[in-house]
Structure formats: structure tokens, C-alpha cells
Coordinates of C-alpha atoms in Angstrom, one line a residue:
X1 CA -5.1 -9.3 25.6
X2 CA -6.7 -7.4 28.8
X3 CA -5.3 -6.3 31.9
X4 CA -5.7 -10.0 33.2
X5 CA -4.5 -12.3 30.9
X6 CA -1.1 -10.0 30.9
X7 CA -0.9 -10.9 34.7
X8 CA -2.0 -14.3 34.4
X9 CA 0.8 -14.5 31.6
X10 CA 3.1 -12.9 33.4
X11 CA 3.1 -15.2 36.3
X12 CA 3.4 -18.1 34.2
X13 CA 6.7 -16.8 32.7
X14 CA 8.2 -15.7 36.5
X15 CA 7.2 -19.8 37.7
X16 CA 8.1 -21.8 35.0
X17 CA 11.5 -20.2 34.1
X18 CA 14.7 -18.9 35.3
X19 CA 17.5 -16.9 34.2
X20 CA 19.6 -20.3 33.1
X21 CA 17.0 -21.8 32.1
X22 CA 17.7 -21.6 27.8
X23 CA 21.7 -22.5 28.8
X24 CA 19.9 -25.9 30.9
X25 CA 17.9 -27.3 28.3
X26 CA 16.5 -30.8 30.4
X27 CA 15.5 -28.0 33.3
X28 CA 13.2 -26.1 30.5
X29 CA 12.2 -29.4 29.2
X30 CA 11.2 -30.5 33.1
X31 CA 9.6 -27.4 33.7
X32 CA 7.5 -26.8 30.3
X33 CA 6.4 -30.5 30.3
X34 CA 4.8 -30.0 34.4
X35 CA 2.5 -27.2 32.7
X36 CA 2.2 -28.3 28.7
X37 CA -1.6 -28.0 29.3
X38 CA -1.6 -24.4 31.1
X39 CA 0.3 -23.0 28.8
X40 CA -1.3 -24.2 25.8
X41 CA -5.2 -23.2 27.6
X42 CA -3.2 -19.8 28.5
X43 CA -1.7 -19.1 24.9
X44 CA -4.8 -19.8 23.2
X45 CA -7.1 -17.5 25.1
X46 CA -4.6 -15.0 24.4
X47 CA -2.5 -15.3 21.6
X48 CA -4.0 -17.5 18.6
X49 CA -6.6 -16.9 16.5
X50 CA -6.8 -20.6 14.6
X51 CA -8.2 -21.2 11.0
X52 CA -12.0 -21.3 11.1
X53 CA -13.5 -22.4 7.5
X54 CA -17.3 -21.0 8.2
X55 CA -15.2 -17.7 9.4
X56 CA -12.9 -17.7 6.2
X57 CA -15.7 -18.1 3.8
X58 CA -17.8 -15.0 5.3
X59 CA -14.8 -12.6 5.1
X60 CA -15.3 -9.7 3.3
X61 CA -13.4 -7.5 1.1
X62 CA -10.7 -5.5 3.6
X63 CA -8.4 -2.9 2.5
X64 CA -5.0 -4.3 1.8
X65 CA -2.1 -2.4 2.5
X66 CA 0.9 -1.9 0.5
X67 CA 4.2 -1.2 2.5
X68 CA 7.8 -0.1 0.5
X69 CA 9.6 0.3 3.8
X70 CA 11.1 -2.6 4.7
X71 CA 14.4 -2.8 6.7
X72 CA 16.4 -4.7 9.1
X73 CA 15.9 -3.2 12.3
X74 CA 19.9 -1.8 13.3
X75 CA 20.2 -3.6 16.3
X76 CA 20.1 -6.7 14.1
X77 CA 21.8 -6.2 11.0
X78 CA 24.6 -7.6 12.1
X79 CA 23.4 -10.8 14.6
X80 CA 24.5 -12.9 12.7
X81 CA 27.6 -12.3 11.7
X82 CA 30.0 -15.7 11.9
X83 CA 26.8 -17.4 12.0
X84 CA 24.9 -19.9 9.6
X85 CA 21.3 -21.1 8.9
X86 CA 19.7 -24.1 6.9
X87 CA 15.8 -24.0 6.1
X88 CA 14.4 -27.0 5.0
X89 CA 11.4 -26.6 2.6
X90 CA 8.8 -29.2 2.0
X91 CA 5.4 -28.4 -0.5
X92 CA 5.3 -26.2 -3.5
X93 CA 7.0 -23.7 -5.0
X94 CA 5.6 -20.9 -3.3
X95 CA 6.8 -22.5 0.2
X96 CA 10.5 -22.5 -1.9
X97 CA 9.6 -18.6 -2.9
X98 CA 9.1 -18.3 0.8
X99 CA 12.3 -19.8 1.9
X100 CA 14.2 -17.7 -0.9
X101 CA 12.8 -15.0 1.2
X102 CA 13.5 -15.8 4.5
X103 CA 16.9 -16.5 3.2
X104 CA 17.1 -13.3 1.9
X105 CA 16.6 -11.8 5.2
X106 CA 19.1 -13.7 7.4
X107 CA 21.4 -12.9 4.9
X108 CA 21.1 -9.3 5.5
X109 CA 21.2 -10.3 9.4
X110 CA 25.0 -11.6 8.7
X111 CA 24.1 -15.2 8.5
X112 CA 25.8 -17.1 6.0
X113 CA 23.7 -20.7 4.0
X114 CA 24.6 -23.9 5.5
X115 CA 23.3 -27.5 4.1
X116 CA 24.8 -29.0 7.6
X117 CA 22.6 -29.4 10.4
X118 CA 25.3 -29.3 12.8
X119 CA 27.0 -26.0 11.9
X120 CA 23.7 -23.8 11.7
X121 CA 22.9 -21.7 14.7
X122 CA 19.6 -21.1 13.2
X123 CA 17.8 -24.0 11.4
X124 CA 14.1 -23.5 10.0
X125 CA 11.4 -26.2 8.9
X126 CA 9.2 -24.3 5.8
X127 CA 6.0 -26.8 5.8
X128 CA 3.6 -28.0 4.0
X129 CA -0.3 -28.8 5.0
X130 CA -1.6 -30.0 1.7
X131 CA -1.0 -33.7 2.3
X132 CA -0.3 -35.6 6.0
X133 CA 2.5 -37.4 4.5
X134 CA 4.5 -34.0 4.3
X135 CA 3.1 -33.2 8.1
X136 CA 4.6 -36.7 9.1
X137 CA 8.0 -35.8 7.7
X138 CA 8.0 -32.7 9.6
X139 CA 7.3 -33.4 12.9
X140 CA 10.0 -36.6 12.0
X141 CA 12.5 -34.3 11.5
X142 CA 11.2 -32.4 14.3
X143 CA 12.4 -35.3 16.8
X144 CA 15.5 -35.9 14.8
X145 CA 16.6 -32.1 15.7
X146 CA 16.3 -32.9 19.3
X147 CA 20.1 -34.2 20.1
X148 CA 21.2 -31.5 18.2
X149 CA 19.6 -28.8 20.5
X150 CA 20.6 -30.8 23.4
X151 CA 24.2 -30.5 22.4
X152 CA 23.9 -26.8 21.8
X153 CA 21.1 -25.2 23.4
X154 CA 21.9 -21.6 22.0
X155 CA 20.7 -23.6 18.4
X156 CA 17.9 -21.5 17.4
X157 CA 14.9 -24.2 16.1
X158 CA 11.7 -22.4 14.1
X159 CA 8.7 -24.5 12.5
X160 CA 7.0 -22.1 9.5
X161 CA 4.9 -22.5 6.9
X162 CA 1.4 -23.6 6.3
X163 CA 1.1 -26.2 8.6
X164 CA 2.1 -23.2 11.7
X165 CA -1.2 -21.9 10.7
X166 CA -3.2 -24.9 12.1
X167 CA -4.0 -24.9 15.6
X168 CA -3.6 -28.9 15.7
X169 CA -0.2 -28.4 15.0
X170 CA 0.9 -25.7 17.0
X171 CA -0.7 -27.4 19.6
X172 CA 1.3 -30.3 19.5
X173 CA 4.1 -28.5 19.1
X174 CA 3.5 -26.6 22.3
X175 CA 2.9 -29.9 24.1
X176 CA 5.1 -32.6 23.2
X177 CA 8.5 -30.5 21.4
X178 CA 9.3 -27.7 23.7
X179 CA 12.9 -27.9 22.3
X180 CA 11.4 -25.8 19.6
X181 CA 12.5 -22.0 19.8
X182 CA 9.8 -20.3 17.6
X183 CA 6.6 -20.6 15.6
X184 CA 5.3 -17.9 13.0
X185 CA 3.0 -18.1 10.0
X186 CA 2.9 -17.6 6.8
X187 CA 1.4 -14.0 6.9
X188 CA 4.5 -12.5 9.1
X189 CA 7.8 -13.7 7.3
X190 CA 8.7 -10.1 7.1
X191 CA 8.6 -10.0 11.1
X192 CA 11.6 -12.9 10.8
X193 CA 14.4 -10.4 12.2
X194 CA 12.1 -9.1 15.3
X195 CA 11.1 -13.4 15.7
X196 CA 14.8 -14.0 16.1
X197 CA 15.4 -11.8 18.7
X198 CA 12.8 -12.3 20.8
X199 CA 14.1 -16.3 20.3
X200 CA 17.8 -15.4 21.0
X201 CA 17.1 -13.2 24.1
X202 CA 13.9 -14.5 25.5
X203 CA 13.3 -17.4 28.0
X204 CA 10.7 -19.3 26.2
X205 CA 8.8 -20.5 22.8
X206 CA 8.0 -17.7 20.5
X207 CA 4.8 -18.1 18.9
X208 CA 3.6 -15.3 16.2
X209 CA 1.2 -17.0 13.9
X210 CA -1.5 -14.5 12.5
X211 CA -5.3 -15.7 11.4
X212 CA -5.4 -12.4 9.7
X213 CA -4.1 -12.2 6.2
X214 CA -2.3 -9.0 6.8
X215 CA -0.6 -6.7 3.9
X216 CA 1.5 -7.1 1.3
X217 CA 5.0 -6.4 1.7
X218 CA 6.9 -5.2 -1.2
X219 CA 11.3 -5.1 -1.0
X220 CA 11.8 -7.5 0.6
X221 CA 15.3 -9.2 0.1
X222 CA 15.7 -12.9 -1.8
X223 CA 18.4 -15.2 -1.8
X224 CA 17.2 -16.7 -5.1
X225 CA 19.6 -20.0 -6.4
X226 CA 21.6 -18.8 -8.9
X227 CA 21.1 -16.8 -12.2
X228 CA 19.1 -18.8 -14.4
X229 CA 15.2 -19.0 -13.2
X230 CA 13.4 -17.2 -10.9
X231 CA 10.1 -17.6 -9.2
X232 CA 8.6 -13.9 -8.9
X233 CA 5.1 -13.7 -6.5
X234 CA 2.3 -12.6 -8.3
X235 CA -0.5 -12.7 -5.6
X236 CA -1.4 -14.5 -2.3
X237 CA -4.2 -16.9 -0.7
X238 CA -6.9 -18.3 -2.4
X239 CA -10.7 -17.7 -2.0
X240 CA -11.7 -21.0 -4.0
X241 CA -12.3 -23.2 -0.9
X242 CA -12.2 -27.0 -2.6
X243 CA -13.3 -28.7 -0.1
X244 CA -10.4 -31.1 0.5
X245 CA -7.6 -28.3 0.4
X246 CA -6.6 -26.2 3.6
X247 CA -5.0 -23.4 1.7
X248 CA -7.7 -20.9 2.2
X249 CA -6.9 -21.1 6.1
X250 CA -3.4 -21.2 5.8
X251 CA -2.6 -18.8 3.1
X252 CA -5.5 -16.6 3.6
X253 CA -7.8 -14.8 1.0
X254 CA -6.7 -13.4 -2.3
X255 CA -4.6 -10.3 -2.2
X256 CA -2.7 -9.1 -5.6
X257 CA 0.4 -7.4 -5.9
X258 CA 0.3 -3.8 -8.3
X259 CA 1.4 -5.0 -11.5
X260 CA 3.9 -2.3 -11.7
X261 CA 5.7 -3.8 -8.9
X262 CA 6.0 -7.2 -10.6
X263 CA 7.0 -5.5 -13.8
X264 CA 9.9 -3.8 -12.6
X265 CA 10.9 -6.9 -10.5
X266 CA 11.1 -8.9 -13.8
X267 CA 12.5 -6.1 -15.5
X268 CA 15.7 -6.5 -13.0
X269 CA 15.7 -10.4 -13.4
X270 CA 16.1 -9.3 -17.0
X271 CA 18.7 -6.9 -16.5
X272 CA 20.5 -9.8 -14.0
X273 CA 20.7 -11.8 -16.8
X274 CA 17.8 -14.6 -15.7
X275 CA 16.6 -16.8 -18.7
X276 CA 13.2 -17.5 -16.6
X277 CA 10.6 -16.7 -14.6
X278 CA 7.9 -18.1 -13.3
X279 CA 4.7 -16.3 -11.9
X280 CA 3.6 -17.7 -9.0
X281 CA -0.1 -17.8 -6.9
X282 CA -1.9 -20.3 -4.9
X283 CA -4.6 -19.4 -7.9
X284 CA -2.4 -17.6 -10.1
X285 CA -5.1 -16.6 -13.1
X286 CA -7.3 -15.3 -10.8
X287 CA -4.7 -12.2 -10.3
X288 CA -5.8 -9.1 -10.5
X289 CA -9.5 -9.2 -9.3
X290 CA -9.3 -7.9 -6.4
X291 CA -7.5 -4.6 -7.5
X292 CA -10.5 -2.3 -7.1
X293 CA -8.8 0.9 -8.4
X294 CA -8.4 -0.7 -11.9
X295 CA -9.8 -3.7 -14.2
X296 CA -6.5 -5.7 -14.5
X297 CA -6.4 -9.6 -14.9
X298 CA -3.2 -12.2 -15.7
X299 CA -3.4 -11.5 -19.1
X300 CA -2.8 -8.3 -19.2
X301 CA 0.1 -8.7 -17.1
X302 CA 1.4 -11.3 -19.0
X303 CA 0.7 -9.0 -22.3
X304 CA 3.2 -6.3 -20.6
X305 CA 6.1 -9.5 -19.3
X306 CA 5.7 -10.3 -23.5
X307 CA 7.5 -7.0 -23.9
X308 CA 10.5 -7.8 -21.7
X309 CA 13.4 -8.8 -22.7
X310 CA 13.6 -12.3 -20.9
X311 CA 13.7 -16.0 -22.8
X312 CA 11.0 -17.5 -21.2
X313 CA 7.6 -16.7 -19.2
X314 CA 5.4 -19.3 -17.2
X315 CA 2.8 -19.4 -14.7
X316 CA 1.4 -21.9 -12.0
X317 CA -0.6 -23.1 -10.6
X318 CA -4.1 -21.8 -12.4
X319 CA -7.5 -23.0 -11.8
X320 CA -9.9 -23.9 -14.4
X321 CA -12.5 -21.3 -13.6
X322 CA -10.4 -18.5 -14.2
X323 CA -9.0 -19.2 -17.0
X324 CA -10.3 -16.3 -19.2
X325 CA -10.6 -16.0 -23.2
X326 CA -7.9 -13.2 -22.5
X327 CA -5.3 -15.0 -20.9
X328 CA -5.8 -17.2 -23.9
X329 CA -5.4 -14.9 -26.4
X330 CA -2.5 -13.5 -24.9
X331 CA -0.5 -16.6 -24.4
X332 CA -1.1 -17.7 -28.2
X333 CA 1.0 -14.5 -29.2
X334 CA 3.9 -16.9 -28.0
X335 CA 7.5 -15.0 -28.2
X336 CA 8.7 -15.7 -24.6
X337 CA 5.1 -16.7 -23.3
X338 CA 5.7 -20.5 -23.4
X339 CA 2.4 -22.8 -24.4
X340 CA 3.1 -25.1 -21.6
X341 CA -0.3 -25.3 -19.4
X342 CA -0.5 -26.6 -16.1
X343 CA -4.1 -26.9 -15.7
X344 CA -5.2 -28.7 -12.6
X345 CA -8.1 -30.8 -13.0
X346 CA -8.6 -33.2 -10.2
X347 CA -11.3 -35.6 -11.2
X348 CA -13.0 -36.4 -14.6
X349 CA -16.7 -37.1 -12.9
X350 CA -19.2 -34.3 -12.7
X351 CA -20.2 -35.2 -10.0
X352 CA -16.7 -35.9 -7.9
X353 CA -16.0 -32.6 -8.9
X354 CA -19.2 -30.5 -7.5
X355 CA -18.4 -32.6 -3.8
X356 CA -15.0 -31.1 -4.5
X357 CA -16.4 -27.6 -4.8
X358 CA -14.4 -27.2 -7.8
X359 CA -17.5 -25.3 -9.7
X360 CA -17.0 -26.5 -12.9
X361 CA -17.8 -29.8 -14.9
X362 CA -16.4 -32.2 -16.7
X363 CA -17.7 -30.9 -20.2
X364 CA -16.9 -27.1 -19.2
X365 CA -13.4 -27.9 -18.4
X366 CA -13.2 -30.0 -21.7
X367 CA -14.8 -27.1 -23.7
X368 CA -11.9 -25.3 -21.7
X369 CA -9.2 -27.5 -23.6
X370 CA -10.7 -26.9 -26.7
X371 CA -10.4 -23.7 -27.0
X372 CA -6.5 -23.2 -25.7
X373 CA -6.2 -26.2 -28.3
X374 CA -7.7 -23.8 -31.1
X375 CA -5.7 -20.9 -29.9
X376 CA -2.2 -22.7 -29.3
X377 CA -2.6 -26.3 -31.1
X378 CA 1.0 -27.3 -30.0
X379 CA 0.8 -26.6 -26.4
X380 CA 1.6 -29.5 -23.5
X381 CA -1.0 -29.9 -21.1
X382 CA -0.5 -31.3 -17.7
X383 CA -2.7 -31.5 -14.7
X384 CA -3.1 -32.6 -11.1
X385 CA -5.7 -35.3 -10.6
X386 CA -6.5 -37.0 -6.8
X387 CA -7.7 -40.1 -6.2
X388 CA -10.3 -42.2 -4.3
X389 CA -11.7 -39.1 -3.0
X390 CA -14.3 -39.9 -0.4
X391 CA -16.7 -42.4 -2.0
X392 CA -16.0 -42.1 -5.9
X393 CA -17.1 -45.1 -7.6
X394 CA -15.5 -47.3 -10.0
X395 CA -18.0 -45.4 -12.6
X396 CA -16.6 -41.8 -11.7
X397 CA -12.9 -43.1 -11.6
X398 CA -13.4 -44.4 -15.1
X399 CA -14.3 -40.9 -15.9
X400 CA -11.1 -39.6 -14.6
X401 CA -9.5 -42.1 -16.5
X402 CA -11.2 -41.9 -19.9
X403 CA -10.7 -37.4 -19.6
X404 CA -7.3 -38.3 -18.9
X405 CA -7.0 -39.9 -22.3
X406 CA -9.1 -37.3 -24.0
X407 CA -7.4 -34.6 -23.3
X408 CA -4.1 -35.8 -23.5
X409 CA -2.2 -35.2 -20.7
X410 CA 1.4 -35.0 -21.6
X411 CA 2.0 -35.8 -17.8
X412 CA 0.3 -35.5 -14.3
X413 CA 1.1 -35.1 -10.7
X414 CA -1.1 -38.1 -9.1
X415 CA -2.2 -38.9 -5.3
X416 CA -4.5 -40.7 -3.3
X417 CA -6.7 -38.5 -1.3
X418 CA -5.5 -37.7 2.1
X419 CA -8.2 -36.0 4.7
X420 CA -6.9 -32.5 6.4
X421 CA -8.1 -31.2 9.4
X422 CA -10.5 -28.5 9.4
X423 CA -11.5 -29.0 5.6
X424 CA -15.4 -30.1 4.8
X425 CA -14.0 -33.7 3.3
X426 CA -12.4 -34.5 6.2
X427 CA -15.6 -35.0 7.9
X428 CA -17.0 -37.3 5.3
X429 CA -17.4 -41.0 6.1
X430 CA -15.6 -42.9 3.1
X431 CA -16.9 -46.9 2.3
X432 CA -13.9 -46.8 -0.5
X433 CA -11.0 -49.4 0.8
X434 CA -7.7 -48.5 0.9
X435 CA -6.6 -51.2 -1.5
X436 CA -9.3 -50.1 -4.3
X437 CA -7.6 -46.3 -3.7
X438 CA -4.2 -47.8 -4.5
X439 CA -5.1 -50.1 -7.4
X440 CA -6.7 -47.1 -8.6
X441 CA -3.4 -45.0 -8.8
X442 CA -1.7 -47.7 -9.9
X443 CA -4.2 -47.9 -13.2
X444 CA -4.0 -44.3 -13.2
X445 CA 0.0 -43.6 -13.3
X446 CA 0.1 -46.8 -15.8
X447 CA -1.5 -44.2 -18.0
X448 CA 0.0 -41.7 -17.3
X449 CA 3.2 -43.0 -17.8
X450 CA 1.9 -44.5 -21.4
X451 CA 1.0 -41.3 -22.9
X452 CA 3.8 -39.3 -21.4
X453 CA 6.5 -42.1 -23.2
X454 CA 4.1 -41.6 -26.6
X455 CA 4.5 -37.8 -26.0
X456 CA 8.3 -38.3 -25.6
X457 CA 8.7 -40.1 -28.7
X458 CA 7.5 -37.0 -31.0
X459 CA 10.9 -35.6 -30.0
X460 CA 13.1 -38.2 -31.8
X461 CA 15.5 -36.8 -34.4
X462 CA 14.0 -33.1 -33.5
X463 CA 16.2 -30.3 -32.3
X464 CA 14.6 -28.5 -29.6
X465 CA 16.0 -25.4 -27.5
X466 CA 16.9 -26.1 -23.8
X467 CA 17.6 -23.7 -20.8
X468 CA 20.9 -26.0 -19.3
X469 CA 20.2 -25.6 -15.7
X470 CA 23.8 -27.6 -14.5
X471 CA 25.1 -31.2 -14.1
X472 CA 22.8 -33.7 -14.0
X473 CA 21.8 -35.3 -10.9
X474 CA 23.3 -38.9 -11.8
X475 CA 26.3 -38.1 -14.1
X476 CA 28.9 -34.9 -13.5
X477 CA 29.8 -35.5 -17.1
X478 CA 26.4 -35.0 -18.5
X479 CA 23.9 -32.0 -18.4
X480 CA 20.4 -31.2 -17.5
X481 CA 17.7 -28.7 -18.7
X482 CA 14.4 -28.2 -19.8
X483 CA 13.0 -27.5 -23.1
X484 CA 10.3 -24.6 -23.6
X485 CA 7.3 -27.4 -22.9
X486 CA 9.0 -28.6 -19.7
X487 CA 10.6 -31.6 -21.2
X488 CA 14.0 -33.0 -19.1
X489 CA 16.8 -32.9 -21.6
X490 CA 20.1 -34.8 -20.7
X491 CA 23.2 -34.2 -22.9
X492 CA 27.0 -34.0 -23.2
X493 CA 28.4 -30.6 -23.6
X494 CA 30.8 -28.0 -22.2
X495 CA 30.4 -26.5 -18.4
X496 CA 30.1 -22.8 -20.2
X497 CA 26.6 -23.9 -21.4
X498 CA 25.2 -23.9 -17.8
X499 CA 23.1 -20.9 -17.8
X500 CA 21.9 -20.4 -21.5
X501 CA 19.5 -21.8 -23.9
X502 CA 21.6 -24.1 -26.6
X503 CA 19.9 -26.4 -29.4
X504 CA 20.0 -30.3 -28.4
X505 CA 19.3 -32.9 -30.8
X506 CA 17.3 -35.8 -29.2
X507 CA 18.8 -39.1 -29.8
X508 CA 16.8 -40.8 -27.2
X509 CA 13.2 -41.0 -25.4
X510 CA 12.4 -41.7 -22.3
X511 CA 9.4 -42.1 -20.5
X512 CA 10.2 -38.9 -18.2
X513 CA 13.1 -37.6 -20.4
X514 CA 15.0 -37.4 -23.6
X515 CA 18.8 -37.6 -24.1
X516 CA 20.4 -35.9 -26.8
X517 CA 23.8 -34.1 -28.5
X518 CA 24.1 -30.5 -28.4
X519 CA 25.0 -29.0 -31.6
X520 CA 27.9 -27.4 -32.8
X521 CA 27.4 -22.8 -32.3
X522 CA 23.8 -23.3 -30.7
X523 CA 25.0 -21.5 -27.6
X524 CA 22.9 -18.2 -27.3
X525 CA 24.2 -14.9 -26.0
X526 CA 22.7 -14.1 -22.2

């Protein structure tokens, strides 16, 4: 920002607010909606660097820092003390690794967890930007917020996440929700504690969203949810640029964490007494390549995890492309290294799948298969598949269909294609109806759910070891886990199970899940 801008800035803050202004909420609303448009022209000259694709796809190979010393600046280590927060996360599992972060963080601020709106004094919305379905429900909750800020204006209101790195939204956010406090990306979580003051003690919206990647930031805290499984960060971004997926903008290019830093993290889940982990990257088997100073990929990590003593190892969510004859052999050593593969696939057409940019085909990802099959010949696969992607035939659907039976998918996450800003797909004109798409997906999960119930019913009789997570979600009286292979497990047995891995034998198959009786001494010491 020059000399100019700060002046031109500067002015704007002197007009548009006054000392009351944060205690008078309808005055800040009157006054920010008079000049919506100046100060969206003024913050973008100044402030916002948004996604750019042909940008993203030149960048070159920076330097990325590593940084130990994280801390809570003094003057707000205590803030919050008497106070609560609530963060509502919406997407994948590395948004919930985020939240457990920022959790972590207002935690050491003094802030106690709320799940009710109206006690919080800070509430935060972790988004999503894969699909516009999970956009929708944020900017619905968005307006739902509204009365509560109106009845407390102190209430402290932040929008994260992916979709804070798209200049669409923030825009709209900065034009038509200025009951929102504060804006910040997902390459400046560790800046949370300096965001919240700057919120609490300023007189307008806070808006710190970053185009750059930046650096990876090691110690910082987690409130993880409970004792039993934990998600542990392997690497960040992606650099595979599918050209319906908006990740590469929003989560940046690939950057990899030193192994030894996720070693010794798992080694104190281990010592904690966690029964899982999970390894965690937008493109998680392609960690490790861009650590210059050494040749190190996700097998070899996982070769080291295979030492430690903790149950149960998995990893999501991996890309076909990268998944290397090493990881393979490493992963058929089995021990804690469990054989269930989540292996994205998307289409079954050649063809769908070089418009997707996903630079493989059809018979490489099925040669793919083979060779895990050869390796671990009792692993569950499952996948991700999208579609009516813009102008796939009935011919390349039937592909997706007839791979989907080849294979074997023991289940799959399914959706109709949905267009993101800012992405190369979005800009394709698309002569598929929306009906065909739907009767499409309906085919689709009708198979889906066929060859998970036929996969199910190979568990009858069996005995099989599951992780008892707590109650289940409809019964008190009953529990819920997960075998090795991902499977749902419900069963009767004592509260002192929660936490450990005891033997269940099925009674019952479901299409989604098995029920089953827990045998007598099965429980395992932590």
C-alpha cells in the first residue's frame, strides 16, 4: 500500500465511523451500506490479492519457511477468560483439522467450547468452496446470525476457510453482511489471536486473507475431540489443478511438513494413548516432493509410523497419479498400516477424465487397482466419482458405471457436478439437462448401494476388531465403531469399551452397516 492509498484509507475510516459506532450496530449498518461500493473498490486496490488460476499454475518453486515459535502474544492470553466460542465447520476433514486448530488457540486465549450460539462471544464459520451447496449454507447461516449480533453487538462474527479465499465471496460479504466482524484465510490461522484483537478493539471489518501460500507453522496448539483418533497434517495445497476443483486457489501450492515433525507428533498421540490417526493432505501421496534437501515420499513416512506403537494408520485423500509402487509395498507390510484405500477416481471415461485434467486414464488407473490388489488382495477400496460433468454422454457415464463394477467399489462418495467460480469447467457451456444428471446419480448410488450391501454380507458370522468410538447416534444403549476397513459396527456392550478396540461378532448386515455382539475378554489394553 503507498503513501496514498493509506490516506485515502484513512479518510474512509475518520467518515464512515465513530467512536460508538461497534456499541450502535443499525448506525454501522447505515453507514457501511451508504459506501458498500467505496469500500469494496478501496479494499481491493489495497488489500486483496484474489485467486488467479493462470497465476497459480505459473508459480514457481519458493522457499518455504519453517517457524517453531509460536505463542500467544501476552496481551492476549487471557482475553478470553469467562468467555466462550462455537466454530461451525462445513467440507472435509482438513477444514475439521483446521477448526481443531483454531480451537486450540482460543483455548489458550481463555475461551472456553460452546455448542450454543447464544452464549458464544466469538462464533466462527470454517467453509467450504468445493461444492455451492456448502457456499449456500454458509451465507444462510450467515443471515441467521444477524439477530444475534443485533442483540449483542460486542458478539465477535468471523467467516474462514476456503471459500474466504475467493474474491466473489468476500466481496459479498463486504457488501451485503457488514454485521460480520472478520475475514481471514486459510494461509493465516496462526494470526487468529492478532485477528481477534484487531476485531474486539477496532471500529470496522477485519479482512486478512492472503493469496500467498505462506509458511508452515509447526506447535501450534489443538483442541482435538477426545482420546481415541486423531487427524495429524501431513502437507498443504495441491498443485494438481483438476479443472473443476478450486483448491489449488484456496489452499495454495504443495508445501510438506519435515517428517520428523510428524513423527514425533504421532509419537505423542501414541504416548496419549490415541488408537488412530489419520494422515491428512489435499493430495496426501504426493508428500514429500517438494522437500529438496532430501528424497522422501509417503511411503517412507508411513514405513517409519509402522514402527510406532499406535493401533491403526490411515491416509486421505490420495490421488491416482501419485500413488507410487513404494507406498504399495509399504502398506502391504500391514501391522497398524490398514488396507483400506480411498482412491478417488472421478469418472470411468478416458476421455471425461483428460477434460478433468486428472492425467491419467481409465486403463492406467485400472492397471493401478491391479497391482494394490496383487500386493494387499483383501483390501476395501472406495472412491469419489462426479457426475454429469459438463457434456458427458450417456456412452462415457456407462463407463463410470461399468469401472465402478470392475473394480469393486466397497462404497463411494457420489455428486452431481456443481460449476465453481474461477475454475476452467465453469466456463464450459453444458447441453446435459439437469434431469439426465439426476437420473444419472440415481443409477449410480443404486449401485453403489448394491455392491456395498454384497460387501456387507461377507461379514456375517465373522468376528472382526472395532475401535468403539461412543454411543451410537440413535440408541444410548447401543455402541458405535469402525472396523480396520472402515465398516460401521453397532453393538451392545459396556460404557468402559468406549476408547479401545474389542472383537464384535456380526449378527447382522446392513447396507451401510453391520450390528453385532461383542464377545466376552475381547477388550484390549490402551
Amino acid at each position: 500500500m503507498n503513501e496514498e492509498q493509506r490516506k485515502q484509507q484513512a479518510q474512509i475510516k475518520q467518515a464512515d465511523y465513530t467512536p460508538d459506532a461497534k456499541s450502535d450496530l443499525n448506525n454501522v449498518e447505515r453507514i457501511k451500506n451508504t459506501s458498500s461500493d467505496e469500500m469494496i473498490n478501496k479494499y481491493f486496490q489495497s488489500n486483496y490479492q484474489p485467486p488467479d488460476i493462470k497465476k497459480a499454475r505459473k508459480r514457481r518453486k519458493e522457499d518455504v519457511q519453517f517457524h517453531y515459535d509460536f505463542s500467544i502474544p501476552e496481551d492476549m492470553a487471557k482475553i478470553g477468560k469467562g468467555k466462550k466460542f462455537l466454530i461451525r465447520t462445513y467440507g472435509c476433514q482438513m477444514n475439521e483439522h483446521d477448526t481443531e486448530v483454531m480451537a486450540g488457540i482460543l483455548t489458550e486465549m481463555g475461551y472456553e467450547s460452546t455448542t450454543d450460539s447464544n452464549d458464544a462471544d466469538i462464533i466462527l464459520l470454517n467453509t467450504c468452496a468445493i461444492r455451492e451447496n456448502a457456499e449456500n449454507k454458509v451465507f444462510g447461516e450467515i443471515g441467521h446470525l444477524k439477530p444475534l449480533k443485533l442483540e449483542n453487538p460486542d458478539l465477535i462474527l468471523g467467516v474462514c476457510g476456503c471459500m474466504s479465499q475467493e474474491e466473489s465471496v468476500v466481496n459479498r460479504i463486504l457488501k451485503k453482511h457488514q454485521h460480520i466482524d472478520l475475514i481471514f484465510g486459510t494461509h493465516n490461522i496462526h494470526r487468529l489471536p492478532h485477528l481477534v484483537k484487531e476485531a474486539m478493539f477496532g471500529k470496522e471489518m477485519i479482512v486478512e486473507v492472503w493469496s500467498k501460500e505462506g509458511d508452515i507453522i509447526e506447535n501450534l496448539p489443538k483442541a482435538r475431540k477426545g482420546k481415541i483418533k486423531a487427524w495429524v497434517n501431513i502437507m498443504y495445497g495441491c498443485d494438481k489443478f483438476c479443472t473443476y476443483c478450486i483448491v489449488p486457489m484456496t489452499r495454495g501450492k504443495e508445501r510438506s511438513r519435515r517428517p520428523e515433525d510428524i513423527i514425533q507428533e504421532i509419537r505423542h498421540l501414541a504416548a496419549q494413548g490415541y488408537q488412530e490417526v489419520t494422515l491428512l493432505g489435499q493430495n496426501v501421496n504426493a508428500y514429500g516432493k517438494d522437500l529438496e534437501d532430501i528424497t522422501y515420499g509417503l511411503g517412507d513416512l508411513m514405513d517409519a509410523i509402522h514402527k510406532i506403537d499406535i493401533p491403526r494408520v490411515r491416509f486421505t485423500t490420495s490421488h491416482p497419479r501419485d500413488f507410487d509402487d513404494r507406498l504399495i509395498e509399504v502398506l502391504a507390510k500391514g501391522g497398524n498400516l490398514l488396507d483400506h484405500i480411498h482412491l478417488p477416481v472421478q469418472s470411468g471415461s478416458s476421455e471425461v477424465l483428460k477434460k478433468m485434467n486428472r492425467k491419467y486414464t481409465r486403463e492406467e488407473y485400472l492397471e493401478l487397482v491391479k497391482k494394490i490388489r496383487k500386493a494387499m488382495p483383501n483390501a476395501t477400496l472406495t472412491t469419489d466419482i462426479i457426475v454429469g460433468f459438463p457434456n458427458e454422454t450417456e456412452e462415457q457415464f456407462e463407463e463410470t458405471m461399468t469401472l465402478m463394477e470392475e473394480v469393486g467399489f466397497e462404497a463411494a462418495y457420489t455428486y452431481i457436478y456443481s460449476p465453481r467460480e474461477g475454475t476452467p469447467a465453469a466456463r464450459k457451456t453444458d447441453d446435459v439437462p439437469e434431469e439426465v444428471k439426476k437420473q444419472r446419480l440415481y443409477r449410480l448410488n443404486e449401485l453403489v448401494n448394491k455392491q456395498s450391501a454384497e460387501s456387507m454380507k461377507t461379514y456375517d458370522k465373522k468376528k472382526v476388531k472395532v475401535l468403539v468410538e461412543g454411543e451410537s447416534k440413535k440408541d444410548p444403549d447401543v455402541l458405535a465403531g469402525y472396523t480396520e476397513r472402515n465398516k460401521l459396527v453397532n453393538f451392545k456392550g459396556p460404557k468402559s469399551a468406549i476408547g479401545k478396540i474389542v472383537e464384535v461378532e456380526i449378527t447382522e448386515t446392513k447396507t451401510w452397516s453391520l450390528n453385532g455382539i461383542m464377545t466376552e475378554n475381547t477388550v484390549e489394553v490402551n
